[in-house]
Coordinates of C-alpha atoms in Angstrom, one line a residue:
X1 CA 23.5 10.3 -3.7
X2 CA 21.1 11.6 -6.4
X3 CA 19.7 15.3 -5.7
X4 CA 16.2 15.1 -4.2
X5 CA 13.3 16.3 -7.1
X6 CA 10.2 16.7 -6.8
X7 CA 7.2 14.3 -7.0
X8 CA 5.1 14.4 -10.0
X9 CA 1.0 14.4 -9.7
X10 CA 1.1 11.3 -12.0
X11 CA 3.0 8.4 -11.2
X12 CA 5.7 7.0 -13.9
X13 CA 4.2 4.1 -16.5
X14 CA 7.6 2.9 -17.6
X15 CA 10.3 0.9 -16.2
X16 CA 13.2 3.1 -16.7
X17 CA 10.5 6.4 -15.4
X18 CA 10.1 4.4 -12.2
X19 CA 13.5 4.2 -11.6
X20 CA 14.6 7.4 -12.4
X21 CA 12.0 8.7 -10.3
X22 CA 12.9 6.1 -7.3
X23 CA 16.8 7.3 -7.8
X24 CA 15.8 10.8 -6.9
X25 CA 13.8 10.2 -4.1
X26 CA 15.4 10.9 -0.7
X27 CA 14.4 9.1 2.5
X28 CA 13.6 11.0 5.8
X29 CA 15.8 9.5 8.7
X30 CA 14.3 9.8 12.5
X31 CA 16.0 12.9 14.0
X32 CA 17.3 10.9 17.2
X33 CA 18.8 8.1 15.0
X34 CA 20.5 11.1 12.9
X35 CA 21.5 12.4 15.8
X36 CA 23.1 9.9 17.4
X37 CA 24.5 8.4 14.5
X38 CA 25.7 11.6 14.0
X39 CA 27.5 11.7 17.4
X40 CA 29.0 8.7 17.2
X41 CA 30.9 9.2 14.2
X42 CA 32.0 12.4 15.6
X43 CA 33.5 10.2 18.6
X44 CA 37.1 9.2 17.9
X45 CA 36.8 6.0 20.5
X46 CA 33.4 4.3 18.6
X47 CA 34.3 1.6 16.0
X48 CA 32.7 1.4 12.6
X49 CA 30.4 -1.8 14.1
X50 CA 29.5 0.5 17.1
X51 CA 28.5 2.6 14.4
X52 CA 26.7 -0.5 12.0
X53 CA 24.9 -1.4 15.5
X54 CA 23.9 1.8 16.2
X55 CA 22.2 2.8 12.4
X56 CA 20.1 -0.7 12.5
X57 CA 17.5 1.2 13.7
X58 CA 16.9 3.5 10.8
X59 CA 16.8 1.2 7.5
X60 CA 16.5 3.9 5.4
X61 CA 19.5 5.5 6.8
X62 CA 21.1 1.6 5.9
X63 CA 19.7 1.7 2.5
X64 CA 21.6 5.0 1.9
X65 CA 25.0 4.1 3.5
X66 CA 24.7 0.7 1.0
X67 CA 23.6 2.6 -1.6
X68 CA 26.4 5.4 -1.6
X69 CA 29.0 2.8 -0.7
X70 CA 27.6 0.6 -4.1
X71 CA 27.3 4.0 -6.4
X72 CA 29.9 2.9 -9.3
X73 CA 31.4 6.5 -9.1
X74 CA 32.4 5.0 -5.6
X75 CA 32.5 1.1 -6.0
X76 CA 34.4 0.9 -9.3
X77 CA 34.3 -2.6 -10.4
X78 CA 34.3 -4.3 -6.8
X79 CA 31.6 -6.5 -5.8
X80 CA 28.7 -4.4 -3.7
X81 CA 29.3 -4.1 -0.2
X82 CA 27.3 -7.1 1.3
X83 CA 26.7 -5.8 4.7
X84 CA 26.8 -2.0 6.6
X85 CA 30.1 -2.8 8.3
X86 CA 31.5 -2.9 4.4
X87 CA 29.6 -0.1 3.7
X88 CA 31.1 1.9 6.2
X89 CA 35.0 1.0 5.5
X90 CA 34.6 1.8 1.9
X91 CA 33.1 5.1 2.0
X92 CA 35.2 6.2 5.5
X93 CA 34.0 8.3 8.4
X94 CA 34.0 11.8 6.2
X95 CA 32.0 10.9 3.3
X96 CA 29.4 8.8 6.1
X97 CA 29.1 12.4 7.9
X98 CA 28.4 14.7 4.5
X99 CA 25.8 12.3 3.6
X100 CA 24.0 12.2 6.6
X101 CA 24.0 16.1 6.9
X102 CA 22.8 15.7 3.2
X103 CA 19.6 13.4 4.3
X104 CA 16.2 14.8 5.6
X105 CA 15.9 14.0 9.6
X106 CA 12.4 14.2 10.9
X107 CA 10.8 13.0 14.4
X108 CA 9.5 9.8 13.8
X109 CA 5.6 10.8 13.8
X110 CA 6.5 12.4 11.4
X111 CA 7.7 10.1 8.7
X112 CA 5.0 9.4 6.5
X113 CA 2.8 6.5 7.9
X114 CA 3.0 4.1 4.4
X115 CA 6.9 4.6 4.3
X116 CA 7.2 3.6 7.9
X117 CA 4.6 0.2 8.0
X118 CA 7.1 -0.9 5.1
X119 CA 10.2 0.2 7.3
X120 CA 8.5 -2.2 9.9
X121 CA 7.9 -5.0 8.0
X122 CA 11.3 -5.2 6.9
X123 CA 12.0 -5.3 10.0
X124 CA 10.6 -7.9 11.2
X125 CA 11.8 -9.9 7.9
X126 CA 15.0 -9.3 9.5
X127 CA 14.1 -10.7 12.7
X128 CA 12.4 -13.8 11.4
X129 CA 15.7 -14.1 8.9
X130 CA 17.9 -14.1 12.1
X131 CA 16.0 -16.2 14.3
X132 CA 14.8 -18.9 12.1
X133 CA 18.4 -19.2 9.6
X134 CA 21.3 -16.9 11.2
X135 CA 22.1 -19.5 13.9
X136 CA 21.9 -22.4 11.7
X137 CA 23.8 -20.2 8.3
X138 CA 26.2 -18.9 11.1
X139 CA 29.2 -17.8 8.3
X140 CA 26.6 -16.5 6.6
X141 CA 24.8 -14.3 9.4
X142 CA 25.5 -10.9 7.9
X143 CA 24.4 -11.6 4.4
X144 CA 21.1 -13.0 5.8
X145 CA 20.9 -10.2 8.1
X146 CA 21.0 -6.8 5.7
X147 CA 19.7 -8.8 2.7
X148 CA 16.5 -9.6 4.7
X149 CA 16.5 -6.3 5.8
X150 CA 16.8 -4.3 2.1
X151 CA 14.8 -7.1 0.5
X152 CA 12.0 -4.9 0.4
X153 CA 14.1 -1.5 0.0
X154 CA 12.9 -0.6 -3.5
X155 CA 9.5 0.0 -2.1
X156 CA 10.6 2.4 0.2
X157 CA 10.3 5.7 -1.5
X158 CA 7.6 4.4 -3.7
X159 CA 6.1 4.0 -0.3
X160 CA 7.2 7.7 0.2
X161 CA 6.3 9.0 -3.0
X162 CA 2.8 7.8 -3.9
X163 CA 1.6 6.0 -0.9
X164 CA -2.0 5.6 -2.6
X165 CA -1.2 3.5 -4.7
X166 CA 0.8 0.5 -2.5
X167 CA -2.8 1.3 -0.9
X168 CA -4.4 0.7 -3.4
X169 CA -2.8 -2.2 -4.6
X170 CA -2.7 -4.1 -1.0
X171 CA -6.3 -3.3 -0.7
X172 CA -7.0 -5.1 -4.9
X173 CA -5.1 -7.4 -4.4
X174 CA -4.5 -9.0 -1.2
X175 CA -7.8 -8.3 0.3
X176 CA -10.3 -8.5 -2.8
X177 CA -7.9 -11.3 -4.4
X178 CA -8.0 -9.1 -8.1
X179 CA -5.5 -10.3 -11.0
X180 CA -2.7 -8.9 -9.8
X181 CA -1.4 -8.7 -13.2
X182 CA -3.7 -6.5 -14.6
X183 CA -3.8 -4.2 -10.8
X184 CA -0.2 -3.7 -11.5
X185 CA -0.7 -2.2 -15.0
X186 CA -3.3 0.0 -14.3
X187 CA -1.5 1.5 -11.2
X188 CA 1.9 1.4 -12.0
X189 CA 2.2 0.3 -16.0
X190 CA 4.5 -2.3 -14.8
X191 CA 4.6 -5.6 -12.8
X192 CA 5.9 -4.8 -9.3
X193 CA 8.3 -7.6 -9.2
X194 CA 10.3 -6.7 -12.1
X195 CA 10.5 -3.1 -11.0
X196 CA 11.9 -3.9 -7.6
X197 CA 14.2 -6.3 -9.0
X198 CA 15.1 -3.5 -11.9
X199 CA 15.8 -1.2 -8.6
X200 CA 17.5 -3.3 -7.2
X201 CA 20.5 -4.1 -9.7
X202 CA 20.3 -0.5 -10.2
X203 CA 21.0 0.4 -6.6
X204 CA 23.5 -2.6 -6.8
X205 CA 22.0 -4.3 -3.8
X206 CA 23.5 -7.6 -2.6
X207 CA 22.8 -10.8 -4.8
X208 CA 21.1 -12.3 -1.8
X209 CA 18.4 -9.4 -2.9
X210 CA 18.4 -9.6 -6.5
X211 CA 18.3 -13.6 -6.6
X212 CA 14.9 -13.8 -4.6
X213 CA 13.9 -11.5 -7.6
X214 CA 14.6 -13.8 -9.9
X215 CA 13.7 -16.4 -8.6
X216 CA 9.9 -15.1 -8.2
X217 CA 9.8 -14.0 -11.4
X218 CA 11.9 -16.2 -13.5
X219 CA 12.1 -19.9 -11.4
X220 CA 8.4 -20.3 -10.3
X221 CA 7.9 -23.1 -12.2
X222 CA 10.9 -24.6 -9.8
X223 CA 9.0 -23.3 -7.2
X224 CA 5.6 -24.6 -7.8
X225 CA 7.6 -28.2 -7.6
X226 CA 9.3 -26.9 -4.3
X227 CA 5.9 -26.1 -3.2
X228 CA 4.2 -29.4 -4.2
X229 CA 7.1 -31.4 -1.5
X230 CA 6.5 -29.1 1.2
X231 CA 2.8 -30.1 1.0
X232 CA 3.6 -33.7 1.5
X233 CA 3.4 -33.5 5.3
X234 CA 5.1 -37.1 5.8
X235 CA 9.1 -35.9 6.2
X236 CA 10.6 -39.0 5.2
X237 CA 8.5 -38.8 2.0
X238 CA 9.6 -35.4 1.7
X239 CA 13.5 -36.2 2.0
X240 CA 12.9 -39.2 -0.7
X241 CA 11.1 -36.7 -3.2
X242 CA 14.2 -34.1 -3.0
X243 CA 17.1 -37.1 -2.7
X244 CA 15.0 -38.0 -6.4
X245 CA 15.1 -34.5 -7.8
X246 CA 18.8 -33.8 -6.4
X247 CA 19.2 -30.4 -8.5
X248 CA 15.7 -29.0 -7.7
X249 CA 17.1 -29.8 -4.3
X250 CA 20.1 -27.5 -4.6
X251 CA 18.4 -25.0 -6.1
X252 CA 15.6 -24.8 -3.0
X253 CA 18.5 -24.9 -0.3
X254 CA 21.0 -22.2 -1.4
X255 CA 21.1 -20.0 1.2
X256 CA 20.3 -16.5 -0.2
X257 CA 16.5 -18.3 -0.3
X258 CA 16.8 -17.8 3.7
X259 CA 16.1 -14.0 2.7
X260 CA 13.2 -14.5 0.6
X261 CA 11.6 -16.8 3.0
X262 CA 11.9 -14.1 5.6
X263 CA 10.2 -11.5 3.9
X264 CA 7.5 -13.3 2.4
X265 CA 6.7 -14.8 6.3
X266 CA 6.7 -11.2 7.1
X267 CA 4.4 -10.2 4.7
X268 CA 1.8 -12.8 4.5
X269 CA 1.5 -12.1 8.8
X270 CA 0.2 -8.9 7.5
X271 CA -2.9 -9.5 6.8
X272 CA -3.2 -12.4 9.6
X273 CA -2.1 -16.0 10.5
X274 CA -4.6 -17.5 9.2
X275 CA -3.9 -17.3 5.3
X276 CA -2.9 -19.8 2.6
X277 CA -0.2 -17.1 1.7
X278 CA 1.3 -17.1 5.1
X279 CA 0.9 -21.1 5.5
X280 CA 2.7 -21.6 1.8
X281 CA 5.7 -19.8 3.2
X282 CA 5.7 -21.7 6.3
X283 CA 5.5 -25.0 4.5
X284 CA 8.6 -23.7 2.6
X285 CA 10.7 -22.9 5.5
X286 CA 9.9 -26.1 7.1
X287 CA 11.3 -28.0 4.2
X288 CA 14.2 -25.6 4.2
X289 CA 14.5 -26.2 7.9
X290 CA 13.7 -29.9 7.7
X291 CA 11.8 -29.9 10.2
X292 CA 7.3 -29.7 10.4
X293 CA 5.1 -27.0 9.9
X294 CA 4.3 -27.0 13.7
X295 CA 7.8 -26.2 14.6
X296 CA 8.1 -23.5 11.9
X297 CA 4.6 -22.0 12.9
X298 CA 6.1 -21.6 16.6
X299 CA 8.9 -20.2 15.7
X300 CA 7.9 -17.8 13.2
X301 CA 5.3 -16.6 16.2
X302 CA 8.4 -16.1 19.0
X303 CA 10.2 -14.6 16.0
X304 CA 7.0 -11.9 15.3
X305 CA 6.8 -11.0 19.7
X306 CA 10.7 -10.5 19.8
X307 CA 10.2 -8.0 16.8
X308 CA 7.7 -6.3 18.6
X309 CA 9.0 -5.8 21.4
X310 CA 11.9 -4.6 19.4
X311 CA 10.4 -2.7 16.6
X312 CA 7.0 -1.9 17.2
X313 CA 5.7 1.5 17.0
X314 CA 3.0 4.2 17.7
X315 CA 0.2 3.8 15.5
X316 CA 1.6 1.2 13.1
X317 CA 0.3 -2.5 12.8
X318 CA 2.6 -5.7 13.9
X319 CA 1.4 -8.8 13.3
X320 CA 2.3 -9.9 16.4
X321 CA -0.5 -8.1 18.0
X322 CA -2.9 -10.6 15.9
X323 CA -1.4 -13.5 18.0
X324 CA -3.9 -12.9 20.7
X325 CA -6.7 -12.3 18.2
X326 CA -9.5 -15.5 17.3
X327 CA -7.4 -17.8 14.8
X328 CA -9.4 -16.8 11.9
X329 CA -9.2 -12.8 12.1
X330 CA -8.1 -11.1 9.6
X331 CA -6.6 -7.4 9.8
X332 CA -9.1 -5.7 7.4
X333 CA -7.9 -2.9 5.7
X334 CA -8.4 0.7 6.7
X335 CA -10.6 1.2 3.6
X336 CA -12.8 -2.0 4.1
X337 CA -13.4 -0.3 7.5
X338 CA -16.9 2.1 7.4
X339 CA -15.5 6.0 8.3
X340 CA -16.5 7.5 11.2
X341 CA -19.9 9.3 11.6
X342 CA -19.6 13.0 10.8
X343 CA -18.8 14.9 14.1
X344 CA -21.5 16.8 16.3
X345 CA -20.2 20.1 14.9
X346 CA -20.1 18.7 11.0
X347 CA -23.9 17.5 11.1
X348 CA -24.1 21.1 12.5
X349 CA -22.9 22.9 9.4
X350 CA -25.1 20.1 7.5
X351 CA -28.5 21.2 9.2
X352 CA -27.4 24.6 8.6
X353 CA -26.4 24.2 5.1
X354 CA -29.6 22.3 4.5
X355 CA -31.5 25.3 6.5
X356 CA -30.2 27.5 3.9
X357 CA -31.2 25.7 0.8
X358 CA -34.5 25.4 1.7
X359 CA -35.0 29.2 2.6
X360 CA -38.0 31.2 0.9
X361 CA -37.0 33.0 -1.2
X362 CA -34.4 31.5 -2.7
X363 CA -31.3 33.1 -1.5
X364 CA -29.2 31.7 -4.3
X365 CA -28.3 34.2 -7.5
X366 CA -27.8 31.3 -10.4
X367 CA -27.9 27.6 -10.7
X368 CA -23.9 27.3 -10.0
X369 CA -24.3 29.4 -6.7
X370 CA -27.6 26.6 -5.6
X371 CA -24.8 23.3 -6.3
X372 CA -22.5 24.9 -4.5
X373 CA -24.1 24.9 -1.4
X374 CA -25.5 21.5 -2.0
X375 CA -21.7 20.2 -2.6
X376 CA -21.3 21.7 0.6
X377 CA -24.1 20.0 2.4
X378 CA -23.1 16.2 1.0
X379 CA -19.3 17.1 1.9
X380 CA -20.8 17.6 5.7
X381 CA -22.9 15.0 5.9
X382 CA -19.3 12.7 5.5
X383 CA -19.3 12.1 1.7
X384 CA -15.7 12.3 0.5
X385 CA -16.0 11.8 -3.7
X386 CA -18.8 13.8 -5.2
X387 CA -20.6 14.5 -8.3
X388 CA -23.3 16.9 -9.2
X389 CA -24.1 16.9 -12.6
X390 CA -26.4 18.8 -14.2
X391 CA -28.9 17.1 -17.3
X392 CA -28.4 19.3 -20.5
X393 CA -32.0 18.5 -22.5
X394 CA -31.0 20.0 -25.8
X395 CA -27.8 17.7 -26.0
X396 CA -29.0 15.3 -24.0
X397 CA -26.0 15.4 -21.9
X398 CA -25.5 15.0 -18.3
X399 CA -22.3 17.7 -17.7
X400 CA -20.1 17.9 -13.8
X401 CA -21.2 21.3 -12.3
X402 CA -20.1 20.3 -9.1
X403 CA -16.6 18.1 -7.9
X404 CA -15.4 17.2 -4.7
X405 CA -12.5 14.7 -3.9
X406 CA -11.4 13.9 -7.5
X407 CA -8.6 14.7 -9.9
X408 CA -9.3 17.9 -12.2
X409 CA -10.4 15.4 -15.2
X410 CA -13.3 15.1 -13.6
X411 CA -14.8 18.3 -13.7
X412 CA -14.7 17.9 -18.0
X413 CA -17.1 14.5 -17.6
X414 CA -20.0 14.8 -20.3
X415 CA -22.3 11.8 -20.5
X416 CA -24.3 10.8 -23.4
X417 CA -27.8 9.8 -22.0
X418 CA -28.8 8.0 -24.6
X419 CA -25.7 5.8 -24.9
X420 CA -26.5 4.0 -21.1
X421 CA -29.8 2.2 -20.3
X422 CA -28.6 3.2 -16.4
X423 CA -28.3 6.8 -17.0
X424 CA -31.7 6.5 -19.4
X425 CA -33.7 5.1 -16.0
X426 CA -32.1 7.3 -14.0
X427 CA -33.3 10.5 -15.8
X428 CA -36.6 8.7 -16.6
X429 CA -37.6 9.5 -13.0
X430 CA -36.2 10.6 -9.5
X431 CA -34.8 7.1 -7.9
X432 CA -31.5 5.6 -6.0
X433 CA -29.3 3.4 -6.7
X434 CA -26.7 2.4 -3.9
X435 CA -24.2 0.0 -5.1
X436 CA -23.0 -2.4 -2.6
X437 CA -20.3 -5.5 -2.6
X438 CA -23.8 -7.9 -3.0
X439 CA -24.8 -6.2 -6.3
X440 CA -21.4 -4.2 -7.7
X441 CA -20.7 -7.2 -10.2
X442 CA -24.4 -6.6 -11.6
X443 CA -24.3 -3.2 -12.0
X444 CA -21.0 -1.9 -12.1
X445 CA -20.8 -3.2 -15.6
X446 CA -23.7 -0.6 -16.2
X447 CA -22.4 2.4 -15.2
X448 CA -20.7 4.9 -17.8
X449 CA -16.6 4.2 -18.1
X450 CA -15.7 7.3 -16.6
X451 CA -18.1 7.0 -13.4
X452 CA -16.4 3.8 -13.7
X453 CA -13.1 5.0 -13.6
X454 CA -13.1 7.8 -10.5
X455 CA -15.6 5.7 -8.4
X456 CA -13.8 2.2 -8.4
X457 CA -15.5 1.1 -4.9
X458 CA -18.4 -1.2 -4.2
X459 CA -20.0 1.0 -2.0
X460 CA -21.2 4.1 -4.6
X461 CA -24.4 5.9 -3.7
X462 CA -26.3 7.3 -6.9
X463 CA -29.5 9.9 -7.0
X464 CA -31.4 11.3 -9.6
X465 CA -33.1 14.8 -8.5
X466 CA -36.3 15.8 -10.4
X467 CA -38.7 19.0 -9.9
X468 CA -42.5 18.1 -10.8
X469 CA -41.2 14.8 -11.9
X470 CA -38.3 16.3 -14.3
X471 CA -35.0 15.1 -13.5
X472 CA -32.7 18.0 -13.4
X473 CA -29.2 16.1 -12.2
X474 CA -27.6 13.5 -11.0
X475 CA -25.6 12.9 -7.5
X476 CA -23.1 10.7 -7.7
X477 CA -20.9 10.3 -4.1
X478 CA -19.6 7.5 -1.9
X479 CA -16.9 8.2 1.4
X480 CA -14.0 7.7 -0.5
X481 CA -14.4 4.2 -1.6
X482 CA -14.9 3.0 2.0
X483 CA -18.3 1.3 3.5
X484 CA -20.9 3.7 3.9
X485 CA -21.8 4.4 7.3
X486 CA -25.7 4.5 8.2
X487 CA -25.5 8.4 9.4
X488 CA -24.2 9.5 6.4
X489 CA -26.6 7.1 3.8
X490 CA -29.7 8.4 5.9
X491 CA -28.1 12.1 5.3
X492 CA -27.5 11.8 2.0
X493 CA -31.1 11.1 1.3
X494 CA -32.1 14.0 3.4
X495 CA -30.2 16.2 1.6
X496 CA -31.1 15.0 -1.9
X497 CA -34.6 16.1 -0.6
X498 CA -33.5 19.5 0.5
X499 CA -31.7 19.7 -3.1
X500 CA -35.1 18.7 -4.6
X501 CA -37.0 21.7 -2.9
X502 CA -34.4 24.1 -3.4
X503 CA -34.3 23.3 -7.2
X504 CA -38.1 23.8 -7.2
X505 CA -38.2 27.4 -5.0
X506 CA -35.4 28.4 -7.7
X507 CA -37.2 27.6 -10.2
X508 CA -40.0 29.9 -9.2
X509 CA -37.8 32.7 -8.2
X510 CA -39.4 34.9 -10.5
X511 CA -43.1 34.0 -10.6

């Protein structure tokens, strides 16, 4: 296995950077899985399928058995181990122990969250691959079994190493329905598919992985015709349409399809049952299955409660729990959800912070020292990404005195006044602007690129702050992309007040 490197600020834009990165990266295994993996191998009288039965419940630990047992330096030219038992007899009892002393073991709270909602919903691909194909594929069990359960594997220590983003994406794309396409680019440089496909063959992962790949990326024009029969709710029409089209038919029913099916079920129940992404895959499996969508739908739901019982954890999300929710709910995600109202002993520091500002004299020694406090005072009040900038007359420049919550590149951010009719009203006078999901088409367009660029959010609060009617800056801040809660909006205003007088008692510190 690769040595474990560090993780770079900036995430990789290339292909072969991605999977360089995702080589390196070394997956945390729950200490009492470690452990009594661990134990068994040090038992003489447990078998190498005790041992495959009893590492099932760590997939990462799976993913790095398969992977080590596939490594060319250890595979040569034979064909990559298709399931753990494999795995295991290749690489021997020795080489299993060194490279589980070799992997991080952490308690399980302790794995990051991201990393360990994708170890979940891999698992319950693997639980909807076994009870909807295994039994009817029954040859075929173990392929169907670890390929459903590595399908997703190459997410895994992106899921690890920049968690944001597979945030970020999830909430673009499948909640706000964005072009993926052009999501994919801007957060990782590269379609997602392709790199987990790229990973994939790289880590030398079964076909049954790699084929569901291709297929998604390279036969979707097979699959939209797939997808058009499935629709076609009459069965005997359905069996007439394939019996006509006899090599589209072949190429729907091979059975490494079984895998993708599994995951994408297991995916789509993610955001809730009630989706046309979920009710696509259904329709697929029942014409894989040959049976109707009804069946399938009941199935897939006995499929998601057995997982649960099996799999579900502590402060992670199975879909299952969804099957006692109205039809039509959706799991939002946690960044469509407004934060919690500041605390009792936060809204304390903000009356004391605001207490402070509006003090006579004014106890602050320089303009830097004054926005300090008042980053200090929105930061309280529950806002997350701030701005204070202050308006430059001579250059006619608005230039970042203050940053909260942002990269370092914001704190260079000049803006040319003149070059944005927004930024022109809003130094014109002292006004508001609080951008909202009902107006962000019309005015997002307005604002300046790189306001643009560190506040992507629909819910953006913006205020101008004037002394005798002269704007002196701008306060740019929202809760971290998230709905605003009421508390905070009301503070926020407060405290551009507070901001207001203390600009103005400065002023006249030396009258």
């Amino acid at each position: 296995m690769p040595i474990e490197t560090k993780v770079p600020t900036q995430a990789p834009r290339t292909l072969d950077a991605w999977i360089k990165l995702l080589d390196s990266v070394r997956l945390p295994v729950p200490k009492q899985s470690h452990d009594t993996v661990l134990s068994a191998i040090n038992d003489s009288r447990r078998s190498l399928r005790d041992i495959a039965e009893l590492m099932q419940d760590s997939p990462a630990l799976v993913l790095s058995v398969m992977r080590e047992a596939n490594h060319p330096a250890n595979a040569s030219l034979a064909e990559p181990a298709e399931s753990l038992e494999i795995a295991l007899n290749r690489l021997g009892l020795g080489r299993t122990r060194e490279l589980l002393m070799r992997l991080p073991a952490l308690p399980d709270d302790d794995i990051p969250p991201v990393l360990r909602q994708f170890l979940l919903i891999s698992q319950h691909a693997s639980q909807q691959a076994n009870g909807l194909f295994a039994s009817r594929l029954a040859r075929l069990w173990q392929e169907i079994h670890w390929g459903s359960l590595l399908f997703l594997s190459p997410l895994w220590p992106m899921a690890l190493a920049y968690p944001k983003l597979l945030d970020a994406w999830e909430l673009r794309v499948i909640h706000k329905g964005e072009e993926a396409a052009e999501v994919e680019s801007e957060l990782f440089g590269v379609r997602i598919l392709a790199l987990c496909q790229a990973v994939a063959e790289h880590w030398r992962l079964s076909q049954w992985v790699t084929q569901g790949y291709r297929l998604l990326l390279e036969e979707r024009e097979q699959l939209s015709q797939i997808l058009s029969i499935a629709r076609d709710q009459d069965l005997l029409s359905q069996q007439h349409r394939l019996d006509e089209a006899p090599a589209l038919s072949r190429w729907f029913n091979q059975p490494a399809n079984t895998v993708l099916l599994a995951n994408n079920l297991a995916l789509a129940a993610q955001v809730g049952w009630d989706n046309p992404h979920l009710l696509r895959w259904q329709l697929l499996t029942a014409l894989y299955l040959q049976t109707s969508l009804e069946d399938v739908q009941q199935q897939v739901h006995q499929q998601a409660a057995a997982s649960a019982r099996r799999h579900a954890r502590h402060a992670l999300f199975h879909p299952a729990e969804a099957l006692i929710w109205p039809w039509h709910q959706r799991r939002p995600h946690p960044d469509m959800l407004a934060p919690p109202p500041p605390t009792r002993e936060d809204l304390g520091a903000w009356r004391k912070l605001c207490e402070q500002m509006l003090a006579q004299p004014s106890p602050f020694t320089n303009a830097v020292h004054l926005s300090n406090q008042a980053r200090q005072a929105l930061q309280a009040c529950g806002m997350q990404r701030i701005l204070l900038l202050t308006l430059d007359k001579a250059s006619d420049l608005l230039r970042v005195q203050q940053a909260a919550g942002l990269p370092k590149e914001a704190a260079a951010i000049a803006l040319p006044v003149a070059q944005n009719r927004l930024l022109q009203k809003l130094v014109s006078k002292a006004g508001q602007l609080r951008l909202t999901p009902e107006n962000h088409a019309q005015f997002s367009a307005l604002l300046p690129p790189p306001l643009r660029a560190f506040f992507r959010s629909e819910h953006v609060l913006l205020r101008s702050l004037a002394v005798n009617d002269q704007v002196l800056m701008l306060a740019v801040a929202d809760q971290g992309g998230k709905p605003l809660a009421d508390v905070s909006v009301q503070a926020f205003g407060k405290t551009a007040q507070c901001i207001e007088r203390a600009l103005a008692v400065f002023a006249t510190r030396n009258a």
